[in-house]
Structure formats: structure tokens, C-alpha cells
mmCIF file of N, CA and C in Angstrom:
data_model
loop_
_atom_site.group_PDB
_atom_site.id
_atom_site.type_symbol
_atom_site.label_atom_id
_atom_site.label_comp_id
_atom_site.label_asym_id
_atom_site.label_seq_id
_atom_site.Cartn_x
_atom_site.Cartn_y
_atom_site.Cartn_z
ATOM 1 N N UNK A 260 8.738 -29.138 2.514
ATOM 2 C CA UNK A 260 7.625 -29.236 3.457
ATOM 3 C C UNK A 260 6.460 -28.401 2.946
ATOM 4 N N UNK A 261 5.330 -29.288 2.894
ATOM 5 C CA UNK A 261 3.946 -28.454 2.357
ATOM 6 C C UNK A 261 3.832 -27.370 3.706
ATOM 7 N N UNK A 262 2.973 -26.316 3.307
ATOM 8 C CA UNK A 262 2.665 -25.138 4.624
ATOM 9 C C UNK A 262 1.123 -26.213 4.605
ATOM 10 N N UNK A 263 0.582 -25.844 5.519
ATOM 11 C CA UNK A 263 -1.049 -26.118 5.681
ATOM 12 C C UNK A 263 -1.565 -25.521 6.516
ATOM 13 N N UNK A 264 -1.168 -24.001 7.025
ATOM 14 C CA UNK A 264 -2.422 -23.397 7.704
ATOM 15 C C UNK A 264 -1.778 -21.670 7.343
ATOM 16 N N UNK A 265 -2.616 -20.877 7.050
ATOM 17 C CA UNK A 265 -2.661 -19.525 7.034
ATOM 18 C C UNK A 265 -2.093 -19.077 7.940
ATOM 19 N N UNK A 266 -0.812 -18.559 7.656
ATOM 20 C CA UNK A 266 -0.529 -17.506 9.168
ATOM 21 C C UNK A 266 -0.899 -16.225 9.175
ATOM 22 N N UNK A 267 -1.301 -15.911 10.713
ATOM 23 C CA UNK A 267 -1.641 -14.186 10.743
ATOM 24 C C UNK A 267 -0.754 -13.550 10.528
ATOM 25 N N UNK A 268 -1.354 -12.107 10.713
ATOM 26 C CA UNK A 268 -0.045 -11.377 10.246
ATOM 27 C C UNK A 268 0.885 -10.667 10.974
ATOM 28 N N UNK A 269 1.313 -11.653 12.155
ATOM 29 C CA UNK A 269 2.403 -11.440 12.869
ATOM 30 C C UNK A 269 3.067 -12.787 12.302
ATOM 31 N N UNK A 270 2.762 -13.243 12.800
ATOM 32 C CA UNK A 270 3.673 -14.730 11.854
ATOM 33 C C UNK A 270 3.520 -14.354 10.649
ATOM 34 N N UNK A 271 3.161 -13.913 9.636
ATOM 35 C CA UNK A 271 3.757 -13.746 8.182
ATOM 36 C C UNK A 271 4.213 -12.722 7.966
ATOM 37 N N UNK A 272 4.439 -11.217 8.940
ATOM 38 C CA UNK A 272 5.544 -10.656 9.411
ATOM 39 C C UNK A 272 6.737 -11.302 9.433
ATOM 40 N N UNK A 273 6.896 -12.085 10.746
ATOM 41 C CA UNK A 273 8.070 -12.569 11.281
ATOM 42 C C UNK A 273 8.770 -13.799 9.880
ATOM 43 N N UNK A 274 7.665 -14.032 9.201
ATOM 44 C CA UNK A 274 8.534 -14.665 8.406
ATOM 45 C C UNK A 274 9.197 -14.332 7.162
ATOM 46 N N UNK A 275 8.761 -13.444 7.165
ATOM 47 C CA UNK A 275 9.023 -11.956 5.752
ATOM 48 C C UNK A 275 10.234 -11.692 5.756
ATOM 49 N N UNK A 276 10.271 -11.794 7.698
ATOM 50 C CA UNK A 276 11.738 -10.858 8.134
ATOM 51 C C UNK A 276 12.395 -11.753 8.396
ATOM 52 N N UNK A 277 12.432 -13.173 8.031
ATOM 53 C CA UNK A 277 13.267 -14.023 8.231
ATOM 54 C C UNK A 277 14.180 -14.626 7.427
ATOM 55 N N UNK A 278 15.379 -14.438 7.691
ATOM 56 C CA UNK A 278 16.895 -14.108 6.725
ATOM 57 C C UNK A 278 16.619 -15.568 6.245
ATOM 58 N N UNK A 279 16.587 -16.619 6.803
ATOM 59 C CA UNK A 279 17.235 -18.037 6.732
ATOM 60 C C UNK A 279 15.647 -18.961 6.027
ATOM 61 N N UNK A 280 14.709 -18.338 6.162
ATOM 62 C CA UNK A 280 13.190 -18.469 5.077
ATOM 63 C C UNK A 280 13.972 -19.465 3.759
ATOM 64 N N UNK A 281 14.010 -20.365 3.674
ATOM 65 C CA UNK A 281 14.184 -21.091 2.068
ATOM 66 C C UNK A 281 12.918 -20.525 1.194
ATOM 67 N N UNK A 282 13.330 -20.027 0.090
ATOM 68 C CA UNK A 282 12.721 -19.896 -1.480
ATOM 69 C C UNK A 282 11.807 -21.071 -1.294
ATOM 70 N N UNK A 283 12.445 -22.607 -0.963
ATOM 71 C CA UNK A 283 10.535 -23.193 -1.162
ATOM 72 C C UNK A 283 9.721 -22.906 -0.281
ATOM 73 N N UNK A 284 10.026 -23.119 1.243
ATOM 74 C CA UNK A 284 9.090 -22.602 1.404
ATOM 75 C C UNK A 284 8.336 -21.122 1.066
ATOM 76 N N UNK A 285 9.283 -20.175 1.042
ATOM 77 C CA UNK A 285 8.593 -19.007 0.465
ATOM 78 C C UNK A 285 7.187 -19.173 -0.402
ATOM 79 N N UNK A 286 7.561 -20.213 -1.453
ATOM 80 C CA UNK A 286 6.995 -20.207 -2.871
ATOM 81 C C UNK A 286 5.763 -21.214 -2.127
ATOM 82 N N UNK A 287 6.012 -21.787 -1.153
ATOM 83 C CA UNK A 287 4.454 -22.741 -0.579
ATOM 84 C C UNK A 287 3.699 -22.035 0.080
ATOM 85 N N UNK A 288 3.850 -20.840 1.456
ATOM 86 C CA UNK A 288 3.189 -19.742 1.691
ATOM 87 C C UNK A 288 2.535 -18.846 0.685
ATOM 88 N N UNK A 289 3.380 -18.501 -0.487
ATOM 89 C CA UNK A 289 2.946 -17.801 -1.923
ATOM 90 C C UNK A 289 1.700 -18.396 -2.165
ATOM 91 N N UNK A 290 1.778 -19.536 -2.444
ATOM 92 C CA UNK A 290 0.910 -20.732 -2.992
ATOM 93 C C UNK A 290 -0.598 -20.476 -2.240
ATOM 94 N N UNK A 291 -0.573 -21.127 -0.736
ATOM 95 C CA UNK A 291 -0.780 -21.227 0.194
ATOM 96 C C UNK A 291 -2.238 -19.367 0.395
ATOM 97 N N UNK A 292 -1.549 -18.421 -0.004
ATOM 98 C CA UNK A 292 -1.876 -17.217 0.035
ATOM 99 C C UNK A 292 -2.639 -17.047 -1.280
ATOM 100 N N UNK A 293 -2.027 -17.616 -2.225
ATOM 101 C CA UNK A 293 -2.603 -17.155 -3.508
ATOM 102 C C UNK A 293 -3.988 -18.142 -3.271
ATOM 103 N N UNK A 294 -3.879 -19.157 -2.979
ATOM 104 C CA UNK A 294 -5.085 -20.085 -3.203
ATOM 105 C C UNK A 294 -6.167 -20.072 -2.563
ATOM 106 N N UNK A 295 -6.199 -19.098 -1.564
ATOM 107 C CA UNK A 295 -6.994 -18.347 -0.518
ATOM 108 C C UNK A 295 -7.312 -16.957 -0.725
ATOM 109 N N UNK A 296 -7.068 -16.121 -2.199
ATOM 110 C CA UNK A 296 -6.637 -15.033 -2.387
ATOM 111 C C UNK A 296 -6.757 -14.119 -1.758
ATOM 112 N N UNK A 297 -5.858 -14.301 -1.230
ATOM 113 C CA UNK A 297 -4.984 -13.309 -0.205
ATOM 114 C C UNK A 297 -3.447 -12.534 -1.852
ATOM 115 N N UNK A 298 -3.605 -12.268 -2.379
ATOM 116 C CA UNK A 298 -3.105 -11.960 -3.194
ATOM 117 C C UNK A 298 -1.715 -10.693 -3.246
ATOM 118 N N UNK A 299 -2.105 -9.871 -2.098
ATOM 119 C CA UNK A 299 -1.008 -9.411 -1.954
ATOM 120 C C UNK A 299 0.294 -9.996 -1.302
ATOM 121 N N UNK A 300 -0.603 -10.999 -0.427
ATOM 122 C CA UNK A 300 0.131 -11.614 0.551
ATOM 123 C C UNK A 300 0.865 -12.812 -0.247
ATOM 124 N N UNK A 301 0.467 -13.362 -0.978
ATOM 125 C CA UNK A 301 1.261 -14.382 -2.113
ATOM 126 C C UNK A 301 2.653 -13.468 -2.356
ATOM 127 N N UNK A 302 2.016 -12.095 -2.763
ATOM 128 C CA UNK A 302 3.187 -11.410 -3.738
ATOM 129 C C UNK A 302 4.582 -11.164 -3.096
ATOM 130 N N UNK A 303 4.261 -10.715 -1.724
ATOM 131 C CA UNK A 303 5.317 -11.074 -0.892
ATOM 132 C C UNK A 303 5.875 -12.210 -0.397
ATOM 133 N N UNK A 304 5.371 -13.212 -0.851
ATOM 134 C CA UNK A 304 5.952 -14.229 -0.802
ATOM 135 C C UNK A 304 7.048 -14.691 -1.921
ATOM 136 N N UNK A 305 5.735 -14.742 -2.927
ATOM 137 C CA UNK A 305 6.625 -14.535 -4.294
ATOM 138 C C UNK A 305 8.236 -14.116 -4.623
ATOM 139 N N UNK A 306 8.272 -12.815 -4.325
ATOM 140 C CA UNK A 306 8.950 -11.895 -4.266
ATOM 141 C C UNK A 306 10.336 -12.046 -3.527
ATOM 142 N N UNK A 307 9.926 -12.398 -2.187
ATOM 143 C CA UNK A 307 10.569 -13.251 -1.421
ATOM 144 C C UNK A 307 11.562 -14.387 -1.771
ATOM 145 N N UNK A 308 11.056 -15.158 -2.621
ATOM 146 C CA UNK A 308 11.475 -16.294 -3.236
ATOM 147 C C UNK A 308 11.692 -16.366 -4.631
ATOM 148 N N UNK A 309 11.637 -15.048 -4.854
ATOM 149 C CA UNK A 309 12.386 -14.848 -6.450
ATOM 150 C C UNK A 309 11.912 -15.623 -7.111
ATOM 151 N N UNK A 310 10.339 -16.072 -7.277
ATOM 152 C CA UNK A 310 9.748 -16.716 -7.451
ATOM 153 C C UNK A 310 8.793 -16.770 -8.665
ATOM 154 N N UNK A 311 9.743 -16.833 -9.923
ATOM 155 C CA UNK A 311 9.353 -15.867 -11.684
ATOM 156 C C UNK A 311 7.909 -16.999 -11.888
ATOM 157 N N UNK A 312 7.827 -17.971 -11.737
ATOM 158 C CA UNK A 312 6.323 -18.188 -12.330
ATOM 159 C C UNK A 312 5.615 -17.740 -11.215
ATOM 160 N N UNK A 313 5.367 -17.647 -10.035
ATOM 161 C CA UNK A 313 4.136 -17.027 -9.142
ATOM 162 C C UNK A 313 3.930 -15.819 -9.247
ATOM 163 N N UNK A 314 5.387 -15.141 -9.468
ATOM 164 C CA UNK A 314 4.836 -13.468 -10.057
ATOM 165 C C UNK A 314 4.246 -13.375 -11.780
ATOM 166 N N UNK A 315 4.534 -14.555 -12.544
ATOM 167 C CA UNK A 315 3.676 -14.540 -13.942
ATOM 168 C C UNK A 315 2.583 -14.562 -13.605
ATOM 169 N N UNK A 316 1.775 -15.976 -12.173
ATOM 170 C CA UNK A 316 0.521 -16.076 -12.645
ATOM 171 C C UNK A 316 -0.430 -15.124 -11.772
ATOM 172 N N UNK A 317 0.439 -14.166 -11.004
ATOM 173 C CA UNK A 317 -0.099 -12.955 -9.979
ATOM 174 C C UNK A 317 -0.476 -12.020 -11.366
ATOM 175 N N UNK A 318 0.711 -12.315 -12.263
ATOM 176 C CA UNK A 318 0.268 -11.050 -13.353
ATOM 177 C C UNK A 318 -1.041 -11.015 -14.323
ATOM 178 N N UNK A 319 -0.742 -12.510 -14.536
ATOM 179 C CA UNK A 319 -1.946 -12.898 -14.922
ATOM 180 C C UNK A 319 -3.730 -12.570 -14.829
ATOM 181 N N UNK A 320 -3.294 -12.682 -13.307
ATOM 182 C CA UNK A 320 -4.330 -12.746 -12.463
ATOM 183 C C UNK A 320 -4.676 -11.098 -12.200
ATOM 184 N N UNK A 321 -3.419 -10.135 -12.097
ATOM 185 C CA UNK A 321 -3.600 -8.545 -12.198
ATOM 186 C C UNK A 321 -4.231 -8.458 -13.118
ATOM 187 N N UNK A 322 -4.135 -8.657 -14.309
ATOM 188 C CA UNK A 322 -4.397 -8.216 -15.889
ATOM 189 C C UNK A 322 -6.050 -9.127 -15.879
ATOM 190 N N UNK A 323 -6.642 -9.843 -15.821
ATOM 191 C CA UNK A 323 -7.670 -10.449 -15.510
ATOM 192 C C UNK A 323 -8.971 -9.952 -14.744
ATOM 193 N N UNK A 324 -8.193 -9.150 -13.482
ATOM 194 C CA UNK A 324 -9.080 -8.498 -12.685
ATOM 195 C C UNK A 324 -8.795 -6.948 -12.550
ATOM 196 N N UNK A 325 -8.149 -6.464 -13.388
ATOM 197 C CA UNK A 325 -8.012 -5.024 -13.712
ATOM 198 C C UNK A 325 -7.155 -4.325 -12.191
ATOM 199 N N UNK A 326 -6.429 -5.037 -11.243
ATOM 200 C CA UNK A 326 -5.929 -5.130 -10.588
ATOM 201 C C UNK A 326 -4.610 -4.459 -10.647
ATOM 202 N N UNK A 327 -5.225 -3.172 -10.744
ATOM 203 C CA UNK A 327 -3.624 -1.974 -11.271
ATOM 204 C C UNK A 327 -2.750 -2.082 -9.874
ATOM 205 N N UNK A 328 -3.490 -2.273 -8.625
ATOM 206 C CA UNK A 328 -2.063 -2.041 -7.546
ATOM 207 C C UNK A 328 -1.378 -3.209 -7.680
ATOM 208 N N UNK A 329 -1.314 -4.318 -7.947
ATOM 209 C CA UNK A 329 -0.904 -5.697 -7.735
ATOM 210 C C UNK A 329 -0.259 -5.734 -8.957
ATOM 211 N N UNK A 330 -0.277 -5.420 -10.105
ATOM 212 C CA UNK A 330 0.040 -4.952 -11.337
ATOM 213 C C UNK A 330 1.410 -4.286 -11.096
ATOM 214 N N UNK A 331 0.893 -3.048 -10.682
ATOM 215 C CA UNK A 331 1.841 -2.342 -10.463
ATOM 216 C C UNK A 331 3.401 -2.549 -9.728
ATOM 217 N N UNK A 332 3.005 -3.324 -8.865
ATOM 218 C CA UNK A 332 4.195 -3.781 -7.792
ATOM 219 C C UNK A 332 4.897 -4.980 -8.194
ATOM 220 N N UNK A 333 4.120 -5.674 -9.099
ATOM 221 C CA UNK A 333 4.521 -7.063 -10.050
ATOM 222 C C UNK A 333 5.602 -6.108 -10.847
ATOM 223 N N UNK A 334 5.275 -5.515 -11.309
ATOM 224 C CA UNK A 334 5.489 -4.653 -12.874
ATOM 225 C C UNK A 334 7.223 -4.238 -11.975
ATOM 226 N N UNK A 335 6.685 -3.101 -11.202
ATOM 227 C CA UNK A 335 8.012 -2.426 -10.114
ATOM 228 C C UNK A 335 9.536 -3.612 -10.075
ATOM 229 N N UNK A 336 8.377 -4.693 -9.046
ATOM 230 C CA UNK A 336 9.652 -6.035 -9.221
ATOM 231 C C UNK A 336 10.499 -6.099 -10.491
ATOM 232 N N UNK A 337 9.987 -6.353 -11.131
ATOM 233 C CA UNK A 337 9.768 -7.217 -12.858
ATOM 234 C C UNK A 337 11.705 -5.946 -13.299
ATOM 235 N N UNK A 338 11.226 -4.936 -12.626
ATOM 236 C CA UNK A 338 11.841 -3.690 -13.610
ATOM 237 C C UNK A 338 11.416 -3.345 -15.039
ATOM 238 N N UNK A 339 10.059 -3.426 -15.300
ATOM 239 C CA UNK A 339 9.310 -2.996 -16.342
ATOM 240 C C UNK A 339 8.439 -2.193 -16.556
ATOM 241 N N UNK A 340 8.594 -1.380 -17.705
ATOM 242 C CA UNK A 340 7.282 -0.311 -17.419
ATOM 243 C C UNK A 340 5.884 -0.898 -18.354
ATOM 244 N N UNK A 341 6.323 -1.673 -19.234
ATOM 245 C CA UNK A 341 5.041 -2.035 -20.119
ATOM 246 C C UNK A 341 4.284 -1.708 -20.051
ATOM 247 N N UNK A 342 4.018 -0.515 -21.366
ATOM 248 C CA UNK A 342 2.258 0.416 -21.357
ATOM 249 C C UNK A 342 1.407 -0.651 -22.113
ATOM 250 N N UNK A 343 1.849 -1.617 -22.590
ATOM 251 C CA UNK A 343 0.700 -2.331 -23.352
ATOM 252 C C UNK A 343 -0.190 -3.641 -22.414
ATOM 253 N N UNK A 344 0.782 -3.514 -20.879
ATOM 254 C CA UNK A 344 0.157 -4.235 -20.289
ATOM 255 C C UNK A 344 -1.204 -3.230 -19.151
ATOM 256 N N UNK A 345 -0.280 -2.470 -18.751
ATOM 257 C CA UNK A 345 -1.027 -0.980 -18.515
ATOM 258 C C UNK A 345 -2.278 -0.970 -19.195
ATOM 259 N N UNK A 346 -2.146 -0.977 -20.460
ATOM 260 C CA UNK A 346 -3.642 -0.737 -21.395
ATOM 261 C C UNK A 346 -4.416 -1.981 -20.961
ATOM 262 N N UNK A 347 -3.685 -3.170 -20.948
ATOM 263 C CA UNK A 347 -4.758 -4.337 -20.681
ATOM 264 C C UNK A 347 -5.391 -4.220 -19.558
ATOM 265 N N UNK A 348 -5.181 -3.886 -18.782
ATOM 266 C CA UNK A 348 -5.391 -3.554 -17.285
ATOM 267 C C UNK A 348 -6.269 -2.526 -16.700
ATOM 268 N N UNK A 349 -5.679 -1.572 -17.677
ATOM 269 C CA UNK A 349 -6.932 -0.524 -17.723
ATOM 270 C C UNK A 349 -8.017 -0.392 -18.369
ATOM 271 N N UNK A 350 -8.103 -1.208 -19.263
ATOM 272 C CA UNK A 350 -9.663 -1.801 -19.902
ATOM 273 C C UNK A 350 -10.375 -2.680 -19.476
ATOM 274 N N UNK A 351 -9.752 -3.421 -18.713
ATOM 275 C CA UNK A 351 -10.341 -4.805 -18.026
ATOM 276 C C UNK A 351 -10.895 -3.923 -16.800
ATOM 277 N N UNK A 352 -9.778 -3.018 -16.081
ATOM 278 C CA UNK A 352 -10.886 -2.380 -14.630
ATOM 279 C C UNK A 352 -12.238 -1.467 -15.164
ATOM 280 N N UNK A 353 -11.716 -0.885 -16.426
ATOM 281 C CA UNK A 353 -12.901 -0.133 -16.971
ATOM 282 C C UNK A 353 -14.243 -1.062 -17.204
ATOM 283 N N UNK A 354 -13.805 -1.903 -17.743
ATOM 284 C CA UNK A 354 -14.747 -2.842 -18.079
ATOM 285 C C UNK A 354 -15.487 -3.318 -16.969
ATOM 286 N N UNK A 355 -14.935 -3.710 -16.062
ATOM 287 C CA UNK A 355 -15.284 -4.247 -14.196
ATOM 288 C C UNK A 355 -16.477 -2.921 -13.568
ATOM 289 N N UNK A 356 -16.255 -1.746 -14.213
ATOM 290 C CA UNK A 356 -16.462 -1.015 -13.134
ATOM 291 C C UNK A 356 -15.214 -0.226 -12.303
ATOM 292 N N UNK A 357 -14.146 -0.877 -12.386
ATOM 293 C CA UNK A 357 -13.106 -0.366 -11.371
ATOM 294 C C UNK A 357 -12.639 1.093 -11.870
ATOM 295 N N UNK A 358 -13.531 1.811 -11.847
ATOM 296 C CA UNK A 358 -13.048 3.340 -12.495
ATOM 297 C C UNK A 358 -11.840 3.882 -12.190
ATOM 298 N N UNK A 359 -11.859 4.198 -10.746
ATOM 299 C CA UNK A 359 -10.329 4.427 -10.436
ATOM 300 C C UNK A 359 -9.479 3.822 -10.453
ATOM 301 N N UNK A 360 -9.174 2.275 -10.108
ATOM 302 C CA UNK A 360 -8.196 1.803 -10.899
ATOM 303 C C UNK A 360 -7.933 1.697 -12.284
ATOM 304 N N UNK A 361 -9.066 2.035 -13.172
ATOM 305 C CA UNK A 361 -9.053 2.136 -14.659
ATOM 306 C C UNK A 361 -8.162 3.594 -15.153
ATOM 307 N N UNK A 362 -8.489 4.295 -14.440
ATOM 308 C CA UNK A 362 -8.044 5.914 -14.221
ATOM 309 C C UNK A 362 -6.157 5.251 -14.150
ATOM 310 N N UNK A 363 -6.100 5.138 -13.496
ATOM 311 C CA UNK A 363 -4.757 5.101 -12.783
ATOM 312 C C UNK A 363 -3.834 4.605 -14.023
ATOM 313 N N UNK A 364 -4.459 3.077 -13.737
ATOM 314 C CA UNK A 364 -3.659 2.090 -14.831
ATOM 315 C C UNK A 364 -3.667 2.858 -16.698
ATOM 316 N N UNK A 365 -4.670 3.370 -16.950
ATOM 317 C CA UNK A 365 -4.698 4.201 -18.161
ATOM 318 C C UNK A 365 -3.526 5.453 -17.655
ATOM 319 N N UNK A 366 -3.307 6.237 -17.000
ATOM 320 C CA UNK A 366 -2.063 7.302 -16.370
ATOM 321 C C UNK A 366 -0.663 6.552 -16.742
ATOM 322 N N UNK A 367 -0.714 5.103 -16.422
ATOM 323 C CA UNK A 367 0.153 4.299 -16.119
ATOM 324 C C UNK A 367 0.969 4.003 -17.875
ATOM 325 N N UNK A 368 -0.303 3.679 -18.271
ATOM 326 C CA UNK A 368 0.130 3.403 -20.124
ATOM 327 C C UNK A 368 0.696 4.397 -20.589
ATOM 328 N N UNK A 369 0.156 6.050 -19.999
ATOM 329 C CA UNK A 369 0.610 7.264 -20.806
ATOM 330 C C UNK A 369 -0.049 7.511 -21.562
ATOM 331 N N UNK A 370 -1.705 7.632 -21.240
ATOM 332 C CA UNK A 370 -2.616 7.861 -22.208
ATOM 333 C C UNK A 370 -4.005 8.506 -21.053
ATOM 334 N N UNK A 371 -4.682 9.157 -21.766
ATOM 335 C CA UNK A 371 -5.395 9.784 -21.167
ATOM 336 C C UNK A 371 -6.636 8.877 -20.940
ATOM 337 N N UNK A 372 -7.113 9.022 -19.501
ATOM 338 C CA UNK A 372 -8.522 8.190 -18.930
ATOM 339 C C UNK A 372 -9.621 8.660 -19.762
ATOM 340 N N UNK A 373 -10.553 7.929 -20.552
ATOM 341 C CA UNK A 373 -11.845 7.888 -20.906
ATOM 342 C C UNK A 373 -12.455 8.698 -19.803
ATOM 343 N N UNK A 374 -13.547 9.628 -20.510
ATOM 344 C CA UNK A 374 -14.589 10.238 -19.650
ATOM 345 C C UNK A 374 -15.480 9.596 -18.200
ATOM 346 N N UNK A 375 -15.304 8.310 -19.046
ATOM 347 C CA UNK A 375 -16.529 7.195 -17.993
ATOM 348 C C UNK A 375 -15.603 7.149 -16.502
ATOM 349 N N UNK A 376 -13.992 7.298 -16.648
ATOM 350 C CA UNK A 376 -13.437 6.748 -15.485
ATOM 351 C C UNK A 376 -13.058 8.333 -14.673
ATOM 352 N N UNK A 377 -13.883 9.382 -14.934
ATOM 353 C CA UNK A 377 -13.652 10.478 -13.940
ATOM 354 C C UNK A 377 -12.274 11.533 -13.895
ATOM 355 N N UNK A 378 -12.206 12.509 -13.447
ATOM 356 C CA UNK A 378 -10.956 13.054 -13.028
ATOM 357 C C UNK A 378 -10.828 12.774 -11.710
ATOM 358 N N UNK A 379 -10.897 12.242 -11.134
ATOM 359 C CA UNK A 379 -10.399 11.858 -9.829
ATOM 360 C C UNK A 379 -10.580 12.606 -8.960
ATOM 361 N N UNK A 380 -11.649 13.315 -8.624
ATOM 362 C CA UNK A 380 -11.837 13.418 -7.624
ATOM 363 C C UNK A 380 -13.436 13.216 -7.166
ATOM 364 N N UNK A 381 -13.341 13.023 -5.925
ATOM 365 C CA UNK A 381 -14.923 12.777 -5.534
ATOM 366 C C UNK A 381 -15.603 13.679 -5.128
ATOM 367 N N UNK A 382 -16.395 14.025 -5.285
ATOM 368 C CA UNK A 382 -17.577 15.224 -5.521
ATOM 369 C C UNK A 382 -18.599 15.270 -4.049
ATOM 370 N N UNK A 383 -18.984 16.262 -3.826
ATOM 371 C CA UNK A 383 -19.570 15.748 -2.290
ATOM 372 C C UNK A 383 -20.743 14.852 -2.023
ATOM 373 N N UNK A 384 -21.919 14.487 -3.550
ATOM 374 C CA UNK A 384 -22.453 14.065 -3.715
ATOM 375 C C UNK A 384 -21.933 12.427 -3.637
ATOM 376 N N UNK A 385 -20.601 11.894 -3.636
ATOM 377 C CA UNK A 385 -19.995 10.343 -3.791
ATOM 378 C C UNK A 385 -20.090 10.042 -2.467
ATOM 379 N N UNK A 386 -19.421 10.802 -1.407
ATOM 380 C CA UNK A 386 -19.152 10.020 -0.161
ATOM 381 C C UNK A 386 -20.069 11.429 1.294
ATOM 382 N N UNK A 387 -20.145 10.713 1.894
ATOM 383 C CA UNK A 387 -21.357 11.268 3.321
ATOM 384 C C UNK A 387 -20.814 10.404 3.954
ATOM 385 N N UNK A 388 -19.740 10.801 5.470
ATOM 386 C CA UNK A 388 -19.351 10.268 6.659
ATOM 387 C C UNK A 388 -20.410 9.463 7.063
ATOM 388 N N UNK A 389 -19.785 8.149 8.019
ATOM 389 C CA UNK A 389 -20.948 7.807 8.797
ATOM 390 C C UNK A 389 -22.196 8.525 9.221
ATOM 391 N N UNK A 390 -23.325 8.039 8.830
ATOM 392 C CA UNK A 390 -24.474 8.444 9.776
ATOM 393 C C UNK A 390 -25.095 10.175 9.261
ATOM 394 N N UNK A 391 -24.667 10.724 8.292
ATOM 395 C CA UNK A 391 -25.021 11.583 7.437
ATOM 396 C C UNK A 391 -23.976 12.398 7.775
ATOM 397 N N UNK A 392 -24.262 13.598 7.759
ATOM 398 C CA UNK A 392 -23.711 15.232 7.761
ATOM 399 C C UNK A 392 -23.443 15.283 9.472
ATOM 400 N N UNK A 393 -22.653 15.707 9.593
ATOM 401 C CA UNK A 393 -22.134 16.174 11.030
ATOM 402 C C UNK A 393 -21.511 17.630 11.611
ATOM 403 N N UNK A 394 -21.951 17.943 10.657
ATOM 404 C CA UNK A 394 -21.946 19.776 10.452
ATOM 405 C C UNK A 394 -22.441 20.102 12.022
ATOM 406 N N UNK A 395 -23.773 19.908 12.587
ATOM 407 C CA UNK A 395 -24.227 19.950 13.734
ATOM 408 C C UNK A 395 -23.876 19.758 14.816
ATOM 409 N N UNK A 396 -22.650 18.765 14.770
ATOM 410 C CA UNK A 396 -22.177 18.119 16.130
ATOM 411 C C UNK A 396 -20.656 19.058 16.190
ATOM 412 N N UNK A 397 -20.297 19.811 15.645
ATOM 413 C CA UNK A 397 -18.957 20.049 15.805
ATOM 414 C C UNK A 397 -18.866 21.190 16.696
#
């Protein structure tokens, strides 16, 4: 049975947690999620359904968009540590802009982050709460 509508996420809760879920459908929600990228939400599907090409083309798709958390949890599944995918990953977010995920995923390879991607932490000059300084109101 094709899926054809997005479930929220009480229904894709309840179906996560559902013992008797068939692998296809799993892998059509996957589908279904990925093609809407909703991408984490595929992965649990995926995952779900033991589902080795949707977690290839999630990886794919990690390594593409420098996508170290999605990476990462692919990778976790997988039982793999692969630093050479790590490196791909962390050049592609570097490349994006994605500094901190570039940071991370470079940690991840076992190699030290390039200057451009920061030590990780944010400086008070990066982030200002809503609506400025609130020093005054407290």
C-alpha cells in the first residue's frame, strides 16, 4: 500500500511504536518523509525497516549537505566509524558555511577543525536575546 499523506507527529509517533508496522510500509513513510525532506523523519523510518538502500541514499544526501547530525546517526546505525566519510562531511559543511557542523564532523574524523570553523564557543558579540540586552529588566 502506497502512504499518501504526511502524518503529524503523533501519528508518526504511534507508528514508530508500532510492533506489527510492516518494513514496507515503513520504507513508504521513509520515502514519503524523505521526498518532503523531512529527513530525520525518513531516518526513522528507514531504520525502522532495516531499510539498507534508504539509509545509503540518507547518506548520500548527509555527505552532500554537510549534514554531520544525520550522518552521524546513519553512521551509529551502520556500526561504523568511517573518518574518511567524516572528512567528506566536514568539508562539504565547511564549504556550506555550516561551521559548527564542520567543527564537529572534522572532531568526528579525528583531526583538528580549521581556524575558519571556530573553537566552539560563541562570543557575546554572536548571539543578543530577544529584543536586545535585558540586563535592565531583571
Amino acid at each position: 500500500m502506497i502512504v499518501s499523506k504526511v502524518p503529524g507527529f503523533l501519528k508518526k509517533k504511534r507508528l514508530l511504536d508500532d510492533a506489527k508496522l510492516s518494513a514496507e510500509r515503513c520504507r513508504d513513510y521513509g520515502t514519503m518523509f524523505l521526498n518532503t525532506g523531512a529527513l530525520a523523519d525518513a531516518l526513522d523510518f528507514f531504520l525502522k525497516a532495516g531499510d539498507g538502500p534508504g539509509l545509503e541514499q540518507l547518506k548520500e544526501i548527509a555527505l552532500q549537505t554537510g549534514d554531520a547530525y544525520l550522518l552521524e546517526r546513519i553512521l551509529q546505525a551502520q556500526g561504523l566509524s568511517a573518518p574518511e566519510l567524516w572528512e567528506q562531511a566536514a568539508a562539504k559543511a565547511q564549504a556550506l558555511g555550516k561551521l559548527t557542523l564542520a567543527r564537529w564532523a572534522w572532531e568526528r574524523a579525528g583531526k583538528s577543525a580549521p581556524a575558519e570553523c571556530g573553537d566552539g564557543e560563541l562570543g557575546k558579540s554572536d548571539w543578543q536575546p530577544l529584543g536586545g540586552d535585558h540586563a535592565d529588566r531583571a
